Coordinates of C-alpha atoms in Angstrom, one line a residue:
X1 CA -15.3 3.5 10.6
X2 CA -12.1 3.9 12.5
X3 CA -9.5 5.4 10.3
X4 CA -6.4 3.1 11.5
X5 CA -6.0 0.0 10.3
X6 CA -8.4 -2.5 10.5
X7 CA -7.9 -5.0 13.6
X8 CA -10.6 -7.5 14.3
X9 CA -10.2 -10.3 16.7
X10 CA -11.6 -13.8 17.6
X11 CA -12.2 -14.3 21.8
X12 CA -13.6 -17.7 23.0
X13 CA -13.6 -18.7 26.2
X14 CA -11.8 -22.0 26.5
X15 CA -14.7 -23.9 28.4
X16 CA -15.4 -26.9 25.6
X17 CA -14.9 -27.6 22.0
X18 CA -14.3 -25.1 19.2
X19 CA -18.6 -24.5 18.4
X20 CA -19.1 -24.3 14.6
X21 CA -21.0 -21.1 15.2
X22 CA -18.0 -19.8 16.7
X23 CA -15.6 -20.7 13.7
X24 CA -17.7 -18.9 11.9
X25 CA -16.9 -15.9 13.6
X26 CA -13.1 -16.5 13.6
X27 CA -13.6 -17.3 10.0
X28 CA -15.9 -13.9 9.2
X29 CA -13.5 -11.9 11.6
X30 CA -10.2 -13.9 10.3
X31 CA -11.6 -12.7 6.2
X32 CA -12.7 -8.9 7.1
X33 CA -9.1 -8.4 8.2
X34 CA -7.8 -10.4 5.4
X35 CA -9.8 -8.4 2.5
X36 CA -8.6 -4.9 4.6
X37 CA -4.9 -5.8 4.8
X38 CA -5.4 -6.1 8.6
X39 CA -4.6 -7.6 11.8
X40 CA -6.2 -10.7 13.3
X41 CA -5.8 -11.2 17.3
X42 CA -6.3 -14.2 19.0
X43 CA -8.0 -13.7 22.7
X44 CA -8.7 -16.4 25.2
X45 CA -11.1 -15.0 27.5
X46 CA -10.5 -17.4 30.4
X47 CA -11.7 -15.3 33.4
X48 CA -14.0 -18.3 34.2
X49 CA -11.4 -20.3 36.0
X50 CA -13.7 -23.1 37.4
X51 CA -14.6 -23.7 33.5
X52 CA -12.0 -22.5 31.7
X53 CA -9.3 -25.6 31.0
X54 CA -6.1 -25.8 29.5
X55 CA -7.2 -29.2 27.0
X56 CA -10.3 -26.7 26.1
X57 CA -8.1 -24.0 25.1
X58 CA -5.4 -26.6 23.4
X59 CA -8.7 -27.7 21.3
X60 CA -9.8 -24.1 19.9
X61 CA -6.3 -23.1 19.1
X62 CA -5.8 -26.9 17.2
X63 CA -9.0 -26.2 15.7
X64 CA -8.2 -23.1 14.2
X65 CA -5.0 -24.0 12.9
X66 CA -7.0 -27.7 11.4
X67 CA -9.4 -24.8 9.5
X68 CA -6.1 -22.4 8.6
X69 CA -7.0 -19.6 10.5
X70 CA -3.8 -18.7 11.7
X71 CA -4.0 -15.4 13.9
X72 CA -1.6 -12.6 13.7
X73 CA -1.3 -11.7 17.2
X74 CA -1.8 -13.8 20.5
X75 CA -2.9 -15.0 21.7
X76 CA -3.7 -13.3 24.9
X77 CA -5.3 -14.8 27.8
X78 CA -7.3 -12.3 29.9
X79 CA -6.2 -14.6 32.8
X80 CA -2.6 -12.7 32.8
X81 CA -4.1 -9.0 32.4
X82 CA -6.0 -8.4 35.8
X83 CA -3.7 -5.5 36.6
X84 CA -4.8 -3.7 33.3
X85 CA -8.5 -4.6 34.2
X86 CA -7.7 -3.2 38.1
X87 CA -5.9 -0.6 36.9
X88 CA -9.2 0.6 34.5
X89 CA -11.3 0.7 37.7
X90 CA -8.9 2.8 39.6
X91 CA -9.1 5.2 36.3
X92 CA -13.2 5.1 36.5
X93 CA -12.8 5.7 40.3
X94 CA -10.8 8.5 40.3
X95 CA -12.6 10.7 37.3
X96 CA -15.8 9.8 39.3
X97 CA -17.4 7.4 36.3
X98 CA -17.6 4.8 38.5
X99 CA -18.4 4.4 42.6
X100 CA -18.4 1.8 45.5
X101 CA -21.5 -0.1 46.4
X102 CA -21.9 -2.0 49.6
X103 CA -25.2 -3.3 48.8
X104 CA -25.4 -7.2 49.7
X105 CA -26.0 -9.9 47.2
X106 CA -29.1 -10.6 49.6
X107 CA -30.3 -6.6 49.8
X108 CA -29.9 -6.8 45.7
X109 CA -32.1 -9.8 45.4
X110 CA -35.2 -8.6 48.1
X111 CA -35.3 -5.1 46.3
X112 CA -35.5 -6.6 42.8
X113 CA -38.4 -8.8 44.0
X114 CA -40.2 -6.0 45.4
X115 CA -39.5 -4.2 42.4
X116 CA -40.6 -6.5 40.3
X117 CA -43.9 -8.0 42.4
X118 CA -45.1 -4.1 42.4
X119 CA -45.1 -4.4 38.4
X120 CA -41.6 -2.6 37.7
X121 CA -38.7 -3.8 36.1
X122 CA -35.3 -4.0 37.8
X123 CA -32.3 -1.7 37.4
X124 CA -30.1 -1.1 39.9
X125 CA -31.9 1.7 42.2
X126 CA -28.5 3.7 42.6
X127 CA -28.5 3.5 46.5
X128 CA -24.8 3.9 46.7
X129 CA -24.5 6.0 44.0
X130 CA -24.1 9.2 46.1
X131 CA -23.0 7.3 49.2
X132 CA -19.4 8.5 48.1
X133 CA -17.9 5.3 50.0
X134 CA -14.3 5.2 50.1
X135 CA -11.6 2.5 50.0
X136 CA -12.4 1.3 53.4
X137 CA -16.1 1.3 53.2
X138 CA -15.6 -2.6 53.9
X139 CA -16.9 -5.4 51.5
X140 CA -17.9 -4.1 48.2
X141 CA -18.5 -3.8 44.6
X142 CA -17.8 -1.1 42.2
X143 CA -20.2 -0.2 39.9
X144 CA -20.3 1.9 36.3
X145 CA -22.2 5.3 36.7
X146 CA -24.6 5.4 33.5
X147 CA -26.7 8.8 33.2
X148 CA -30.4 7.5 32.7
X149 CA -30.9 9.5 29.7
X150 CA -27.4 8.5 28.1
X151 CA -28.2 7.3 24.4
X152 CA -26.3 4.0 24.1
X153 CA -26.4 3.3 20.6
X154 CA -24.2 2.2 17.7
X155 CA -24.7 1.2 13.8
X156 CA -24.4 -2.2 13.9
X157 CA -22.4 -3.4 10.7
X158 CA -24.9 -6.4 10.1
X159 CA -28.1 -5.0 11.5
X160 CA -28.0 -1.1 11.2
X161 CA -28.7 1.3 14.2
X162 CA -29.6 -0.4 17.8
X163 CA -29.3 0.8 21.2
X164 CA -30.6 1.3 24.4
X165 CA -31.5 4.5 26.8
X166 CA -28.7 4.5 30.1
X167 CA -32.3 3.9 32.0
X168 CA -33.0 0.9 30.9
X169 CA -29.2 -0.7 31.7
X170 CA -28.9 0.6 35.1
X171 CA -25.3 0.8 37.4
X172 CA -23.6 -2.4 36.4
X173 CA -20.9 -3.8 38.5
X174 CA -17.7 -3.6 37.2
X175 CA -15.8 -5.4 39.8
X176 CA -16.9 -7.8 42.4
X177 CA -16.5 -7.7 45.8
X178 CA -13.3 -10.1 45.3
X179 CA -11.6 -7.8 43.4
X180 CA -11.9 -9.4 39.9
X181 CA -13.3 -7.7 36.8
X182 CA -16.7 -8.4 35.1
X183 CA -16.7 -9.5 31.8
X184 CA -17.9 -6.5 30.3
X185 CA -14.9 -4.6 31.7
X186 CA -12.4 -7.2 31.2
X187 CA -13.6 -7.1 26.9
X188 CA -13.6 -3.6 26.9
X189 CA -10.0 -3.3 27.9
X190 CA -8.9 -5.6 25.9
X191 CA -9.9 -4.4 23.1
X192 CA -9.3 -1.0 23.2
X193 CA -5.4 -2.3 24.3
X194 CA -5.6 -4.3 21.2
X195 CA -6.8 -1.4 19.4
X196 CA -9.6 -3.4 18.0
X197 CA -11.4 -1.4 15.0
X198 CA -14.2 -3.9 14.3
X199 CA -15.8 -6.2 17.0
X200 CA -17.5 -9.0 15.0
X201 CA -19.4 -11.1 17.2
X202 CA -22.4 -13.3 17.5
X203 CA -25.9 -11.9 17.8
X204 CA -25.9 -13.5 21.5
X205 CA -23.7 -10.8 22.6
X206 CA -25.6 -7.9 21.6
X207 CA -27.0 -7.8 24.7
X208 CA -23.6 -6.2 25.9
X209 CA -23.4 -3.6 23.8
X210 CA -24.9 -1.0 24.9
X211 CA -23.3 -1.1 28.2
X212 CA -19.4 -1.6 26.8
X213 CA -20.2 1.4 24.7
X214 CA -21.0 3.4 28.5
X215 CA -17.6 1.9 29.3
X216 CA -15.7 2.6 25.9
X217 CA -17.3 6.4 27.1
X218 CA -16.3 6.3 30.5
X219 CA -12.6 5.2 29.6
X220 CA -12.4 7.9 27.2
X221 CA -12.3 5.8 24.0
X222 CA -13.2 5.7 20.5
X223 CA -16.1 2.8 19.7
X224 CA -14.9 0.3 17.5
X225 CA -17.6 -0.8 14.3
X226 CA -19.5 -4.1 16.1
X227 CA -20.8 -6.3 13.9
X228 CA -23.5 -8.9 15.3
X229 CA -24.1 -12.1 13.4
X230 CA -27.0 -14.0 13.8
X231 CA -26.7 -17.3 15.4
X232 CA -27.0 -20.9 13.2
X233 CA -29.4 -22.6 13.8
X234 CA -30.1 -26.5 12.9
X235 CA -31.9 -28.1 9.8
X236 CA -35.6 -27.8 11.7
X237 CA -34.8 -23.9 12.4
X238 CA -34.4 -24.4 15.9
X239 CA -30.9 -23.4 17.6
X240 CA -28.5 -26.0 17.6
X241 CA -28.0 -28.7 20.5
X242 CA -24.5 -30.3 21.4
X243 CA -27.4 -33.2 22.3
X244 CA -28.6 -33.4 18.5
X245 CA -26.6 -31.8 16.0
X246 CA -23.0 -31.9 15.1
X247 CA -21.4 -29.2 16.7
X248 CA -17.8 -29.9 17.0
X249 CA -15.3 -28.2 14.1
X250 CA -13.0 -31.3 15.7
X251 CA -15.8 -33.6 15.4
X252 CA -16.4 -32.8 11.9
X253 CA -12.2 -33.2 11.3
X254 CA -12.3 -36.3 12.5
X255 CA -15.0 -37.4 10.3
X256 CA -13.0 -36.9 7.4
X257 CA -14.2 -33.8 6.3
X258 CA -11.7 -31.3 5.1
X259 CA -11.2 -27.8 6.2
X260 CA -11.3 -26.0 3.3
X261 CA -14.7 -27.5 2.3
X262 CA -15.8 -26.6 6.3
X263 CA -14.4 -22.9 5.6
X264 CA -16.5 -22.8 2.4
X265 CA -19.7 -24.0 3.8
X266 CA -19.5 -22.0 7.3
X267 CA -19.3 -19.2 4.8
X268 CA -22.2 -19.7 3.4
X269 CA -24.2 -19.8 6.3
X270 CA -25.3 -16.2 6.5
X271 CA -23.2 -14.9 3.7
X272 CA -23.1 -14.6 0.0
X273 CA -21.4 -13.7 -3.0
X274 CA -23.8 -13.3 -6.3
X275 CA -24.6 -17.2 -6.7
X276 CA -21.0 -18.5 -5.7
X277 CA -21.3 -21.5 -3.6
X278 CA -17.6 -22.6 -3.5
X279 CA -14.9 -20.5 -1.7
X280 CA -11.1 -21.3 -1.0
X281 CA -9.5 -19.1 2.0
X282 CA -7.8 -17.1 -0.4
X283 CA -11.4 -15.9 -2.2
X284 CA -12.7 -15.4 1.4
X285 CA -10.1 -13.1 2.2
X286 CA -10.1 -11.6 -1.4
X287 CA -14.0 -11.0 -1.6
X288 CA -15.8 -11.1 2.2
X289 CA -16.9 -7.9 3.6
X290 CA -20.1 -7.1 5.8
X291 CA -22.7 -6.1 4.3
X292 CA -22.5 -9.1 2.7
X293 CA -23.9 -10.7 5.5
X294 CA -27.8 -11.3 6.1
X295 CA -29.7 -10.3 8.6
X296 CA -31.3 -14.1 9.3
X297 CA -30.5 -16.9 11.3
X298 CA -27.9 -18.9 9.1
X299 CA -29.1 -22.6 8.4
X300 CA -26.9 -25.5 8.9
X301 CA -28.0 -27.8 6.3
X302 CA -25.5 -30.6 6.8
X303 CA -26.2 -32.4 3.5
X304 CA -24.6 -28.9 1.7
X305 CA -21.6 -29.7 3.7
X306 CA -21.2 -33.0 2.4
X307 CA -21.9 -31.5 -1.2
X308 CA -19.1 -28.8 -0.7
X309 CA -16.7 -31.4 0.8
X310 CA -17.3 -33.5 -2.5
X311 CA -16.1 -30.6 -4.1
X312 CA -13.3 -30.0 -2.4
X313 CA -12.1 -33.9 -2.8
X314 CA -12.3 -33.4 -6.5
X315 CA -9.8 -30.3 -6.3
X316 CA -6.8 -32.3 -4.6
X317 CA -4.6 -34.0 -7.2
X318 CA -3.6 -37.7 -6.6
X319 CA -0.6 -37.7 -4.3
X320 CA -2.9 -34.8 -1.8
X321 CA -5.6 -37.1 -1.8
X322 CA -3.3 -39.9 -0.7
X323 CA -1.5 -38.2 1.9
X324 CA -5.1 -36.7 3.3
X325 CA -6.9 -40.1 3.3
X326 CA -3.5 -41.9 4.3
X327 CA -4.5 -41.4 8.3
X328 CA -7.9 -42.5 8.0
X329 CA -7.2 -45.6 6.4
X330 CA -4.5 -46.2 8.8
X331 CA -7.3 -46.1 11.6
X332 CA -9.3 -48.2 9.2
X333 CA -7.1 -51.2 8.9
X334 CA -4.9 -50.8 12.4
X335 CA -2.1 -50.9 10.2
X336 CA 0.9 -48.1 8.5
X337 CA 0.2 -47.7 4.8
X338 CA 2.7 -46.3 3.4
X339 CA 1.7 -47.7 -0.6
X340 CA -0.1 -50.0 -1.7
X341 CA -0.4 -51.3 -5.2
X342 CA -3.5 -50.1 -7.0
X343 CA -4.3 -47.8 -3.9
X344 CA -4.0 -44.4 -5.9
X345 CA -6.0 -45.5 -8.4
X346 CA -8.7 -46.8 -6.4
X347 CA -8.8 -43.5 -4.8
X348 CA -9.6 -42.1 -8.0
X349 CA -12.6 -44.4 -8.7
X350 CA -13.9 -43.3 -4.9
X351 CA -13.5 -39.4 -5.5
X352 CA -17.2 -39.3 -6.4
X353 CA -18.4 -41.8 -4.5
X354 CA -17.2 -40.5 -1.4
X355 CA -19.1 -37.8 1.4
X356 CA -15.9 -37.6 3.4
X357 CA -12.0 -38.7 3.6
X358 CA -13.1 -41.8 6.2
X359 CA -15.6 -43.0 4.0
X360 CA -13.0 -43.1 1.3
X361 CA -10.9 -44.8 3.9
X362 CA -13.7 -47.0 4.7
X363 CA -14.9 -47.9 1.4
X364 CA -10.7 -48.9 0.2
X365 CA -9.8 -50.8 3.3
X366 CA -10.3 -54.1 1.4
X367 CA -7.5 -52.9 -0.9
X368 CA -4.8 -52.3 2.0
X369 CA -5.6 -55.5 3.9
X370 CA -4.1 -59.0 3.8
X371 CA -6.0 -61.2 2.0
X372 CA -7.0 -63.3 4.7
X373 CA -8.2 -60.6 7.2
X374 CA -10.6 -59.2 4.6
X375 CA -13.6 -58.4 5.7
X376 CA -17.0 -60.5 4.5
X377 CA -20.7 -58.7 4.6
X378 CA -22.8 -61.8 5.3
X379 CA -25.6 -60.7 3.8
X380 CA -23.9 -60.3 0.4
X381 CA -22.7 -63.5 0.6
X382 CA -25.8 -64.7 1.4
X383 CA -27.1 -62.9 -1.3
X384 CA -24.7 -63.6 -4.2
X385 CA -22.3 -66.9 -3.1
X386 CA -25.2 -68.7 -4.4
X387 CA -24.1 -72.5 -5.6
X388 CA -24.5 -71.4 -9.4
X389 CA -21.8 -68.8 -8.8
X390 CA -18.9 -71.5 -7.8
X391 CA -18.2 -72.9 -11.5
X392 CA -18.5 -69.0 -13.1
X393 CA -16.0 -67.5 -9.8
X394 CA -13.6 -70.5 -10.4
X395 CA -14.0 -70.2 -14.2
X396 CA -13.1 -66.6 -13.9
X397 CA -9.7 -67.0 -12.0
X398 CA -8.3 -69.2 -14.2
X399 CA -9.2 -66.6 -17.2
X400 CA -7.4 -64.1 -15.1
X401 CA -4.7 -65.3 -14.9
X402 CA -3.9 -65.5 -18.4
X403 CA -5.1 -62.3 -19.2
X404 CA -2.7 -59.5 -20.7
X405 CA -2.3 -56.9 -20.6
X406 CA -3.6 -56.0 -17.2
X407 CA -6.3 -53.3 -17.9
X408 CA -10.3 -53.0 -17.8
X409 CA -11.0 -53.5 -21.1
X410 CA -8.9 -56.7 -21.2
X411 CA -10.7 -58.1 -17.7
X412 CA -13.9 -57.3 -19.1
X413 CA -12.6 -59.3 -22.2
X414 CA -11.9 -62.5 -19.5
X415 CA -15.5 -61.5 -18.1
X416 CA -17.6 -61.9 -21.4
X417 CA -15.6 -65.1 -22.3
X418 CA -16.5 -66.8 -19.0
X419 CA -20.1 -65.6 -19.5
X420 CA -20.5 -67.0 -23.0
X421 CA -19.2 -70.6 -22.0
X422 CA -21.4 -70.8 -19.2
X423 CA -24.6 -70.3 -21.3
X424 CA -24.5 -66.2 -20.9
X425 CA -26.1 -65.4 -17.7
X426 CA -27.0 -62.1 -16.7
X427 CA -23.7 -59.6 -16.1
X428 CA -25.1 -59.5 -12.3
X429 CA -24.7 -63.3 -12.0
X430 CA -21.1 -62.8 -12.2
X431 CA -20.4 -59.5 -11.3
X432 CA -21.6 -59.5 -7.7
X433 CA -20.2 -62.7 -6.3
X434 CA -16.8 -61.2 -7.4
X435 CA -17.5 -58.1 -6.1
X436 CA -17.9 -59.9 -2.8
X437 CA -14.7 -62.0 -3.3
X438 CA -12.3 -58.6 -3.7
X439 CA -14.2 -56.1 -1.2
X440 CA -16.7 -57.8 1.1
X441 CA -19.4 -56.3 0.1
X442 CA -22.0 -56.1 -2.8
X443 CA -20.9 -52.3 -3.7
X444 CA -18.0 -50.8 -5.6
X445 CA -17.2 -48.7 -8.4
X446 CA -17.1 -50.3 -11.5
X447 CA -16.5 -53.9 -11.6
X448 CA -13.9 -54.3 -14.5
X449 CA -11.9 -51.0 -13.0
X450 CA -12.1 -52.7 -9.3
X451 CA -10.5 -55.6 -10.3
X452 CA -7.8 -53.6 -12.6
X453 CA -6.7 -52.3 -9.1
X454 CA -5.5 -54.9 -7.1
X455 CA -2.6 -56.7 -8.7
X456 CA -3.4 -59.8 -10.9
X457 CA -2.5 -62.4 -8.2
X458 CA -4.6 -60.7 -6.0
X459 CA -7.6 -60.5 -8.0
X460 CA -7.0 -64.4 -9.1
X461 CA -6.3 -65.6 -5.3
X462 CA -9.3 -63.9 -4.0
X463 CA -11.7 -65.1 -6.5
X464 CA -10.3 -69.2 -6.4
X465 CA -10.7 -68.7 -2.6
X466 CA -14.1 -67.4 -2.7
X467 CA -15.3 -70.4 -5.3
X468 CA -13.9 -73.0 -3.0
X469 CA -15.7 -71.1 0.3
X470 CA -19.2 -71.8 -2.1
X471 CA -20.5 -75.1 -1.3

């Protein structure tokens, strides 16, 4: 392990939305440099012009901030550092680590064919390598010289030792024939400019190891620790689609779900901590380290997601929990809600009953709106606006309206009162058509509590309307 300080780094390339797999790695790379008193860099490797898109990038860096991984350098974009990456080749030119190829894209492709249709498998068969082509050879490439019997290995953080013999990689191109650097180059570069100590990474990228430790070699630098996580998969086991799974950290944000509950759970998805399930940032960055880490595909099991947001939704005291659902129930009714009375504690009733900050939203809309734009399930009414509900709903308001003080225990008073003058029918036979009268729908929390909520001449004018709607 490098004996500097720790400086890990997070590098996505800004070609779509921030992946949940790779927020994990911010997050996992973001902790590690927390719990070592490090540096986190931020790196948008953007190389990929055609893909690469200023709203994609906009969209990682928002989602990184939404999850409150705030970076400590950057952050870079390997779009403005081609001169560093040209100047690196020049380096491996000169000291001989690296030589011109004029081989053809179409030569490449009819040699590997032959190689492979005579039963052997395709590295580059070094037909430049001695050519000793200059500067003015004409079109070309320039390609990495790695020894056949070079032992490309490293002890991988998560995995333990891996590697590959120089024979089985080949001369890889560095640069293309256009000038620009590869991305194996570019990455190297960077992070040995960054002076990046640990390279934590998904598993995907192992692939590229062994041939950026050649070039770590070539440029004359010290390897860095590279950690390789293994990829999430979905709920069946099988790697996660865009086309079936949720996949999108803003997706997820703007279902309502909050970021610290999205931090704790992408935690827990190959990591652990004795039989912990629930982690603030603060414990992450106080307790994560990598060997910590498992060596198996991490699971996203979306139903623990809604658990752990549920716990976070129990955390936040009133006036958080307001100013956090405040936005979604703004979308909800089309309308600014600044207060309403009742609203704070009806968000108290919905803590438990809630997966997520819009279904909060959804499930207190009928508070926030105007009486007359509330919202009427028809198959509640159906079900419970029966005709024997009109005298018990009108009987109700007027009770209502005398009662005092305003509480639960008094409205259930009101409740039982109406029930035994109207020959005691069942607690259902009144409780549902009002339910229906103040939210719309046949489910609530409890019914004496939901009515305590809205202000008395609310809950009166609701319940009279709804007994002169029954015919």
């Amino acid at each position: 392990m490098p004996s500097q300080t720790v400086r890990t780094r997070f590098a996505p390339s800004p070609t779509g939305f921030l992946h949940i797999g790779s927020a994990r790695t911010a997050l996992f790379s973001w902790a590690f440099a927390r719990r070592h008193r490090g540096v986190f860099v931020l790196r948008i490797e953007d190389t990929d012009r055609e893909r690469s898109t200023d709203a994609s990038e906009r969209g990682v860096l928002e989602g990184l901030e939404w999850l409150g991984l705030h970076w400590d350098e950057g952050p870079y974009r390997q779009s403005e550092r081609s001169e560093r990456y040209a100047d690196a080749v020049e380096r491996l030119l000169a000291s001989g680590r690296a030589y011109r190829c004029t081989c053809t894209a179409e030569d490449l492709e009819a040699r590997k064919q032959a190689t492979i249709a005579a039963g052997g498998k395709w590295t580059y068969d070094g037909r430049c390598r001695d050519a000793a082509h200059g500067p003015a050879c004409g079109p070309h490439t320039v390609r990495l010289r790695v020894e056949p019997d070079d032992a490309l290995r490293w002890d991988d953080a998560v995995f333990g030792p891996l590697g590959q013999a120089g024979a089985e990689i080949g001369d890889r191109i560095v640069r293309r024939s256009d000038g620009t650097a590869l991305y194996n180059l570019a990455v190297v570069v960077d992070d040995i400019d960054m002076r990046i100590t640990h390279v934590i990474r998904g598993d995907d990228h192992q692939i590229n190891t062994a041939f950026q430790i050649a070039l770590y070699r070539a440029l004359g630098a010290e390897l860095p620790v590279f950690a390789h996580l293994p990829l999430l998969v979905g709920e069946s086991g099988k790697k996660l689609s865009k086309r079936r799974d949720p996949v999108s950290v803003q997706q997820f944000r703007d279902d309502g779900y909050l970021p610290e509950a999205m931090c704790s759970w992408l935690a827990r998805l190959g990591w652990s901590h004795g039989d912990d399930e629930v982690f603030t940032l603060d414990e992450l960055a106080s307790l994560f380290d990598l060997d910590a880490v498992g060596r198996s595909a991490g699971q996203a099991n979306f139903g623990k997601l809604d658990w752990q947001n549920q716990q976070f939704l129990a955390r936040l005291d009133g006036e958080e929990l307001f100013a956090r659902v405040r936005p979604f129930l703004e979308a909800a009714t089309g309308r600014a809600v600044d207060d309403a009375p009742g609203l704070r504690a009806l968000l108290e009733l919905l803590r438990e009953r809630s997966r997520t900050l819009a279904d909060m939203a959804a499930q207190a809309r009928w508070l926030v709106v105007a009486d007359d734009q509330l919202e009427l399930d028809a198959k509640a009414v159906a079900k419970h606006w029966k005709p024997d509900a009109k005298p018990l709903l009108a009987a109700l308001a007027r009770a209502l309206a005398e009662v005092e003080p305003w509480t639960a225990a008094a409205i259930e008073g009101a409740f039982e009162a109406v029930r035994a003058a109207n020959g005691s029918p069942g607690m259902g036979k009144l409780a549902q058509p009002v339910r229906v009268a103040l939210t719309g729908s046949a489910a609530s929390p409890g019914i004496f509590e939901t009515v305590a909520v809205l202000p008395r001449e609310r809950a009166v004018a609701r319940i009279a309307a709804a007994a002169e709607r029954i015919a």
